[in-house]
Coordinates of C-alpha atoms in Angstrom, one line a residue:
M15 CA -13.1 6.2 17.7
H16 CA -15.7 4.7 15.2
F17 CA -14.4 2.6 12.6
S18 CA -16.7 0.8 10.0
T19 CA -16.4 -0.5 6.1
V20 CA -19.7 -0.6 4.4
L21 CA -20.8 -2.6 1.0
A22 CA -23.9 -0.8 -0.8
R23 CA -26.0 -2.1 -4.0
S24 CA -26.4 1.4 -4.7
P25 CA -25.4 5.2 -3.7
A26 CA -28.6 5.6 -2.0
G27 CA -27.7 3.1 0.6
L28 CA -24.6 4.5 1.2
L29 CA -25.8 8.2 1.6
S30 CA -28.4 6.7 4.4
H31 CA -25.3 5.6 6.1
I32 CA -23.4 8.6 5.8
S33 CA -26.4 10.7 7.1
Q34 CA -26.5 8.4 10.3
L35 CA -23.1 9.1 10.9
S36 CA -23.0 12.6 10.4
K37 CA -25.7 13.1 13.3
L38 CA -23.4 11.1 15.7
Y39 CA -19.7 12.3 14.8
R40 CA -20.2 15.8 13.4
D41 CA -17.4 17.0 15.8
H42 CA -15.1 14.3 14.7
V43 CA -12.0 14.3 12.2
L44 CA -13.4 11.9 9.3
L45 CA -10.8 9.6 7.2
F46 CA -12.5 8.0 4.3
S47 CA -12.0 6.1 1.4
L48 CA -14.3 5.6 -1.2
S49 CA -14.5 3.1 -4.4
P50 CA -15.3 5.1 -7.5
N51 CA -17.5 2.1 -9.0
V52 CA -20.5 4.4 -9.8
A53 CA -21.9 7.2 -12.2
S54 CA -19.8 10.2 -12.1
S55 CA -22.8 12.2 -10.8
D56 CA -23.5 10.0 -8.1
L57 CA -19.7 9.9 -7.4
A58 CA -20.0 13.8 -7.2
Q59 CA -22.8 13.7 -4.7
L60 CA -21.2 11.1 -2.5
V61 CA -18.1 13.1 -2.3
Q62 CA -19.9 16.5 -1.6
K63 CA -21.5 14.5 1.7
L64 CA -18.4 13.0 2.7
T65 CA -16.3 16.0 2.7
T66 CA -18.8 18.5 4.4
F67 CA -20.5 16.6 7.3
A68 CA -17.3 16.8 9.8
P69 CA -15.1 19.9 10.5
Q70 CA -12.1 18.2 9.0
T71 CA -11.9 15.2 6.4
I72 CA -9.1 13.2 5.0
G73 CA -9.8 10.9 2.3
C74 CA -9.0 9.2 -1.2
L75 CA -10.7 7.3 -4.1
S76 CA -9.8 3.6 -3.6
A77 CA -10.4 0.2 -5.3
P78 CA -13.5 -1.9 -4.9
L79 CA -12.4 -4.8 -2.4
P80 CA -11.7 -7.9 -4.1
G81 CA -14.4 -10.4 -4.4
H82 CA -16.9 -7.3 -4.2
D83 CA -16.3 -5.3 -7.1
G84 CA -19.9 -4.9 -8.1
L85 CA -20.6 -3.5 -4.7
L86 CA -19.9 0.3 -3.7
S87 CA -17.3 0.3 -0.8
C88 CA -16.6 3.1 1.6
S89 CA -14.7 3.1 4.6
F90 CA -15.5 5.3 7.7
A91 CA -12.7 6.2 10.5
M92 CA -14.1 8.9 13.0
L93 CA -11.4 10.3 15.2
R94 CA -11.4 12.7 17.8
P95 CA -9.9 15.8 16.9
E96 CA -7.9 16.2 20.4
N97 CA -6.0 13.0 19.7
C98 CA -5.0 13.5 15.9
F99 CA -3.5 15.7 13.7
P100 CA -4.5 16.0 9.8
F101 CA -2.0 17.0 7.4
R102 CA -1.4 17.4 3.6
S103 CA 2.2 16.8 2.1
Q104 CA 3.6 17.9 -1.2
I105 CA 7.0 16.5 -0.7
A106 CA 8.4 15.4 -3.9
G107 CA 9.0 11.6 -4.7
R108 CA 10.9 10.2 -7.2
A109 CA 10.5 8.5 -10.5
S110 CA 9.3 4.7 -10.6
P111 CA 12.0 2.4 -11.0
Q112 CA 12.7 1.0 -14.5
V113 CA 13.5 -2.8 -15.2
G114 CA 17.6 -2.9 -15.1
R115 CA 18.0 0.8 -15.2
W116 CA 20.2 3.1 -12.8
H117 CA 18.5 6.6 -12.8
S118 CA 18.9 7.9 -9.6
F119 CA 20.5 11.0 -10.9
R120 CA 17.6 11.5 -13.4
Q121 CA 19.8 12.6 -16.2
K122 CA 18.7 13.4 -20.1
G123 CA 17.7 9.4 -20.4
P124 CA 18.3 6.3 -18.1
K125 CA 20.9 3.8 -19.6
N126 CA 21.9 0.4 -18.9
I127 CA 23.9 -0.7 -16.3
T128 CA 27.5 -1.1 -17.1
E129 CA 30.8 -1.7 -14.9
E130 CA 31.9 1.6 -15.8
D131 CA 28.5 3.4 -14.7
L132 CA 28.9 2.2 -10.9
P133 CA 30.7 4.3 -8.3
S134 CA 34.2 3.0 -7.3
G135 CA 35.1 2.6 -3.7
N136 CA 33.2 1.7 -0.6
F137 CA 29.8 3.1 -0.5
E138 CA 26.0 2.1 0.5
W139 CA 23.4 1.9 -2.0
G140 CA 20.7 3.2 0.3
D141 CA 23.0 6.4 0.2
V142 CA 22.8 6.3 -3.3
W143 CA 19.0 5.9 -3.8
D144 CA 18.1 8.5 -0.9
Q145 CA 20.7 11.0 -1.7
S146 CA 17.9 13.6 -2.8
L147 CA 15.4 12.5 -0.2
T148 CA 16.9 12.7 3.2
N149 CA 16.8 16.5 3.8
N150 CA 12.6 17.2 3.6
E151 CA 10.9 19.1 5.9
L152 CA 7.7 17.6 7.6
P153 CA 4.5 18.8 6.6
P154 CA 3.5 22.3 8.2
A155 CA 0.7 20.4 10.2
L156 CA 3.2 18.2 12.0
Q157 CA 6.3 20.4 12.3
S158 CA 5.1 21.6 15.9
T159 CA 4.3 18.0 17.2
S160 CA 6.6 16.0 19.5
P161 CA 7.8 12.7 18.1
D162 CA 6.9 11.3 21.5
D163 CA 3.2 12.0 21.5
I164 CA 3.0 10.5 18.0
G165 CA 2.0 6.5 18.1
T166 CA 0.5 5.7 14.5
I167 CA 0.6 7.6 11.2
I168 CA -1.9 6.8 8.4
Y169 CA -1.6 8.4 5.0
F170 CA -3.0 8.3 1.4
S171 CA -0.1 8.7 -1.2
D172 CA 0.3 9.0 -5.2
A173 CA 2.9 6.8 -6.7
A174 CA 5.9 8.6 -5.3
P175 CA 5.7 8.9 -1.4
E176 CA 9.6 8.5 -0.9
G177 CA 10.4 12.1 0.2
L178 CA 7.1 12.1 3.0
S179 CA 8.2 8.6 4.1
N180 CA 11.7 9.8 4.6
A181 CA 10.6 12.7 6.4
L182 CA 8.5 10.6 8.8
V183 CA 11.9 9.0 10.1
R184 CA 11.7 12.0 12.6
F185 CA 8.9 9.8 14.4
P186 CA 11.2 6.8 15.0
G187 CA 8.6 5.3 17.7
A188 CA 5.5 5.8 15.2
T189 CA 4.2 2.7 13.1
K190 CA 3.7 4.4 9.6
L191 CA 1.3 3.1 7.1
G192 CA 0.4 4.3 3.7
L193 CA -2.2 3.5 1.0
F194 CA -1.2 4.2 -2.9
A195 CA -4.5 5.8 -3.8
T196 CA -6.2 4.2 -6.8
P197 CA -5.3 5.6 -10.5
T198 CA -8.4 7.8 -11.3
P199 CA -7.3 8.9 -15.1
F200 CA -10.3 8.0 -16.6
I201 CA -12.8 8.8 -13.7
T202 CA -12.1 11.9 -12.5
G203 CA -9.3 13.2 -15.0
R204 CA -6.7 13.1 -12.5
P205 CA -3.6 10.6 -11.9
I206 CA -5.2 10.0 -8.5
T207 CA -8.0 11.8 -6.2
L208 CA -7.0 12.7 -2.8
F209 CA -9.5 14.9 -0.3
Q210 CA -8.6 17.4 2.5
G211 CA -12.0 19.0 3.4
D212 CA -13.4 20.7 0.3
K213 CA -10.3 20.5 -1.6
I214 CA -9.2 18.0 -4.2
H215 CA -5.4 16.9 -4.8
E216 CA -4.1 15.1 -7.6
S217 CA -0.6 14.3 -6.0
G218 CA 1.5 14.3 -2.9
A219 CA -0.3 12.8 0.2
V220 CA -3.0 13.4 2.8
G221 CA -3.3 11.7 6.1
V222 CA -3.3 11.7 10.1
A223 CA -0.8 11.4 12.7
L224 CA -2.4 9.8 15.7
K225 CA -1.5 10.3 19.7
H226 CA -0.7 7.2 21.7
P227 CA -1.3 4.1 22.1
K228 CA 0.6 2.9 19.3
A229 CA -1.5 0.6 17.0
S230 CA -0.3 -3.2 16.6
A231 CA 0.5 -3.5 13.3
R232 CA 0.5 -7.2 11.1
V233 CA 1.3 -8.0 7.4
Q234 CA -0.3 -11.0 5.7
F235 CA 0.2 -12.1 2.1
L236 CA -3.2 -13.8 1.5
G237 CA -3.1 -16.4 -1.0
M238 CA 0.5 -16.7 -1.9
K239 CA 2.3 -20.1 -1.6
P240 CA 6.0 -20.8 -1.0
L241 CA 7.8 -21.8 -4.3
C242 CA 10.9 -23.2 -3.3
S243 CA 13.3 -23.5 0.0
P244 CA 14.9 -20.4 1.5
M245 CA 17.8 -18.9 0.1
V246 CA 20.4 -15.9 0.6
I247 CA 21.0 -12.7 -1.1
T248 CA 24.2 -13.0 -2.2
Q249 CA 24.7 -9.7 -4.7
A250 CA 22.1 -7.3 -5.3
E251 CA 22.2 -3.6 -6.6
G252 CA 19.3 -1.2 -6.9
N253 CA 16.0 -3.1 -7.4
L254 CA 18.1 -5.8 -9.3
V255 CA 18.8 -9.4 -7.8
I256 CA 21.9 -10.4 -9.2
T257 CA 22.7 -13.5 -7.1
L258 CA 20.9 -16.0 -4.7
D259 CA 23.3 -18.6 -2.9
D260 CA 26.1 -17.5 -5.3
K261 CA 23.9 -18.8 -8.2
N262 CA 21.8 -17.2 -11.0
P263 CA 18.3 -16.0 -9.5
T264 CA 16.4 -16.3 -12.7
Q265 CA 17.6 -20.3 -13.3
L266 CA 16.5 -21.1 -9.5
L267 CA 13.0 -19.5 -10.1
L268 CA 12.5 -21.7 -13.3
A269 CA 13.8 -24.7 -11.6
G270 CA 11.3 -24.1 -8.6
I271 CA 8.6 -23.5 -11.0
R272 CA 9.6 -26.8 -12.7
D273 CA 9.3 -28.6 -9.7
S274 CA 6.2 -27.4 -8.4
S275 CA 2.6 -28.2 -9.0
I276 CA 1.8 -25.4 -11.0
Q277 CA 0.0 -26.2 -14.4
F278 CA -0.6 -24.6 -17.4
A279 CA -2.2 -25.0 -20.9
S280 CA 0.2 -25.2 -23.6
S281 CA -1.1 -22.0 -25.1
D282 CA -0.7 -20.1 -21.7
S283 CA 2.2 -18.3 -20.6
L284 CA 3.7 -17.7 -17.0
K285 CA 2.9 -14.1 -17.4
D286 CA -0.4 -14.2 -18.5
N287 CA -1.5 -16.9 -15.6
A288 CA 0.7 -16.4 -12.4
E289 CA 2.4 -13.6 -10.4
F290 CA 5.6 -14.4 -9.1
S291 CA 7.1 -12.6 -5.8
L292 CA 10.3 -12.5 -3.6
A293 CA 10.0 -12.4 0.1
T294 CA 12.1 -11.6 2.7
L295 CA 11.9 -14.0 6.0
K296 CA 11.5 -13.4 9.6
G297 CA 12.1 -16.7 11.1
D298 CA 9.9 -18.8 8.7
E299 CA 7.5 -16.6 7.6
P300 CA 7.5 -13.7 4.9
H301 CA 8.3 -10.3 6.5
Q302 CA 7.9 -8.2 3.3
M303 CA 7.2 -9.3 -0.2
C304 CA 7.4 -7.4 -3.6
N305 CA 6.3 -8.6 -7.3
I306 CA 9.1 -10.0 -9.6
M307 CA 8.7 -7.5 -12.8
S308 CA 11.2 -9.5 -15.0
G309 CA 14.2 -12.0 -15.4
D310 CA 17.0 -12.8 -17.3
P311 CA 17.5 -16.5 -17.9
S312 CA 21.2 -15.8 -19.5
R313 CA 22.4 -12.8 -17.4
G314 CA 20.7 -14.2 -14.6
T315 CA 19.5 -11.0 -12.8
I316 CA 15.9 -10.4 -11.8
A317 CA 14.3 -6.7 -11.2
L318 CA 11.7 -6.2 -8.3
R319 CA 9.0 -4.1 -8.3
S320 CA 10.6 -2.2 -5.3
M321 CA 12.9 0.9 -5.2
S322 CA 15.8 -1.5 -3.7
A323 CA 16.2 -5.1 -3.6
P324 CA 17.1 -6.8 -0.2
P325 CA 20.4 -6.3 1.0
T326 CA 23.2 -9.0 1.0
G327 CA 22.8 -11.6 3.6
A328 CA 18.9 -11.3 3.8
R329 CA 17.2 -14.7 3.8
V330 CA 14.5 -14.8 1.0
Q331 CA 12.0 -17.1 -0.7
F332 CA 10.2 -17.2 -3.8
F333 CA 6.2 -17.2 -3.7
H334 CA 3.6 -17.4 -6.6
R335 CA -0.2 -17.3 -6.9
P336 CA -2.5 -17.9 -9.8
K337 CA -3.6 -14.8 -11.4
S338 CA -7.3 -16.3 -11.1
T339 CA -7.2 -16.5 -7.2
I340 CA -9.2 -13.5 -5.7
P341 CA -7.7 -12.8 -2.2
A342 CA -10.3 -13.4 0.5
I343 CA -10.7 -11.1 3.0
P344 CA -10.2 -12.4 6.5
R345 CA -13.0 -13.1 8.8
E346 CA -11.2 -11.5 11.6
L347 CA -11.8 -8.2 9.8
T348 CA -15.4 -9.1 8.3
H349 CA -16.6 -10.2 11.8
P350 CA -14.2 -9.4 14.3
S351 CA -14.4 -11.7 17.4
S352 CA -12.4 -9.3 19.5
P353 CA -12.7 -5.9 20.8
R354 CA -10.7 -3.9 18.7
H355 CA -10.9 -1.1 16.1
T356 CA -8.7 -2.4 13.0
L357 CA -7.4 -0.4 10.0
G358 CA -6.3 -2.4 6.8
F359 CA -4.9 -1.4 3.6
M360 CA -4.8 -4.4 0.9
A361 CA -3.0 -4.6 -2.3
C362 CA -5.9 -5.4 -5.0
P363 CA -5.5 -7.6 -8.3
E364 CA -5.7 -5.1 -11.2
M365 CA -9.2 -4.7 -13.0
R366 CA -9.3 -3.3 -16.4
Q367 CA -12.9 -2.0 -16.0
Y368 CA -14.9 -1.3 -12.5
T369 CA -18.5 -2.9 -12.4
H370 CA -21.1 -0.3 -11.5
A371 CA -23.0 -0.7 -8.4
E372 CA -26.5 0.3 -9.4
G373 CA -28.8 -2.6 -8.2
A374 CA -32.4 -1.9 -8.0
D375 CA -32.3 -2.8 -4.1
E376 CA -30.8 0.6 -2.4
G377 CA -30.3 -1.0 0.8
I378 CA -27.0 -1.8 2.3
A379 CA -25.3 -5.3 1.4
H380 CA -22.5 -5.8 4.2
V381 CA -21.2 -3.7 7.1
F382 CA -18.0 -4.7 8.6
H383 CA -18.4 -3.1 11.9
D384 CA -15.1 -1.8 13.7
T385 CA -12.9 -2.2 10.8
F386 CA -11.7 0.6 8.1
L387 CA -10.8 -1.6 5.0
A388 CA -9.3 -0.1 1.8
G389 CA -7.6 -1.7 -1.1
S390 CA -5.8 -0.4 -4.3
E391 CA -4.2 -2.1 -7.1
G392 CA -0.8 0.1 -6.2
G393 CA -0.8 -1.5 -2.8
F394 CA 0.7 0.0 0.5
I395 CA 3.9 1.3 1.9
S396 CA 5.0 0.2 5.5
S397 CA 7.3 1.2 8.2
R398 CA 6.6 -0.5 11.4
S399 CA 8.0 0.5 14.7
Q400 CA 9.2 -1.3 17.6
E401 CA 10.9 -0.6 20.7
G402 CA 11.4 3.3 19.5
D403 CA 13.1 2.0 16.2
S404 CA 11.2 1.9 12.7
E405 CA 11.9 -0.1 9.7
T406 CA 13.1 1.2 6.4
P407 CA 9.8 2.0 4.7
W408 CA 9.0 -0.5 1.8
S409 CA 6.2 -1.1 -0.2
C410 CA 3.8 -4.0 -1.3
A411 CA 1.9 -4.3 -4.6
V412 CA 1.4 -7.9 -4.3
P413 CA -2.4 -8.7 -4.8
G414 CA -3.6 -10.2 -1.2
G415 CA -1.0 -8.3 0.4
L416 CA -2.4 -6.9 3.5
A417 CA -1.2 -4.6 6.2
T418 CA -3.3 -3.8 9.2
L419 CA -3.4 -1.7 12.2
S420 CA -5.3 -2.4 15.3
W421 CA -6.1 -0.7 18.6
R422 CA -7.6 -2.2 21.7
M423 CA -11.1 -0.4 22.3

């Protein structure tokens, strides 16, 4: 197993590194991510080299790493073929949630929720959301694998991974981590760009299932700061939080902002300068976190960038970060001090335009040894497994959100 992340000042520097790896790991399975901040002709050449130097390759186009947007980034994981199962998924997901809308049945058009719209009697919201996604078959390459053999599943996906993530519950002992591939409509003409060997896909997912030992999983939220004391979800529906501590959630958020030390110029708005999130807590630490898309001060509800809000009774806390803050990549990934292989998927701030890597110096700027690090504006989807039981898949697009998997060497 070999992991590395390369930051290059030009395509030539990266091509040289690819050539060296191809001589050492030609018989391995290659998992890769590549940032597309180069000229289209250079991007085509890099993709051709990446997809042909190993018998099996799985990859995607990803975002430049935070703080290094002027550098071309490419991550490599060379995996022994006897220890992994590459796969391609075309399992359908569902449409993105809309603010304050309930559209799980996908009728002619969404409509505002009213009391008459809601099902009567006792029901579970999770069952409503997942009713069309629970009977999916596994991708063909995984159908003959034994759940007991698989410790970790890694994949790159479009914006609708729910069908695949629900199918992967058949591997309860495996930790699953997916990266939402970065949008590429103005780069390749595709919504996203995935690679499987010499095939290019614009939807679905590609990935690898790895045999044991299972990776150790960790999630961090870099640069996020708590805004107020913890609270309890007392009412939620769909992706809406309706009450916190039986109070108006939006008013609680606004009170937290007023009581904090956040400073804005009079001409600036909160939306333009800060991002706010809601996290579930495990002990005193954030366990899951998702963006707050909007709030209604009069009705009180806040809408989360998530398929569902935390359940009633969950302890939660508001967090925030200035949009000007660039999440710093932890030193444990750039200069690892322990003998580990680490794979990390990071949620990056949205960028209007990438800066092309085209420096006169054709050398490599940085190499993160034993680390595979990929970023995306769409963030990641995670399902950690402990003692043979996996958590419900959840996604995070909070800039600075970082999910890592580590294996001891």
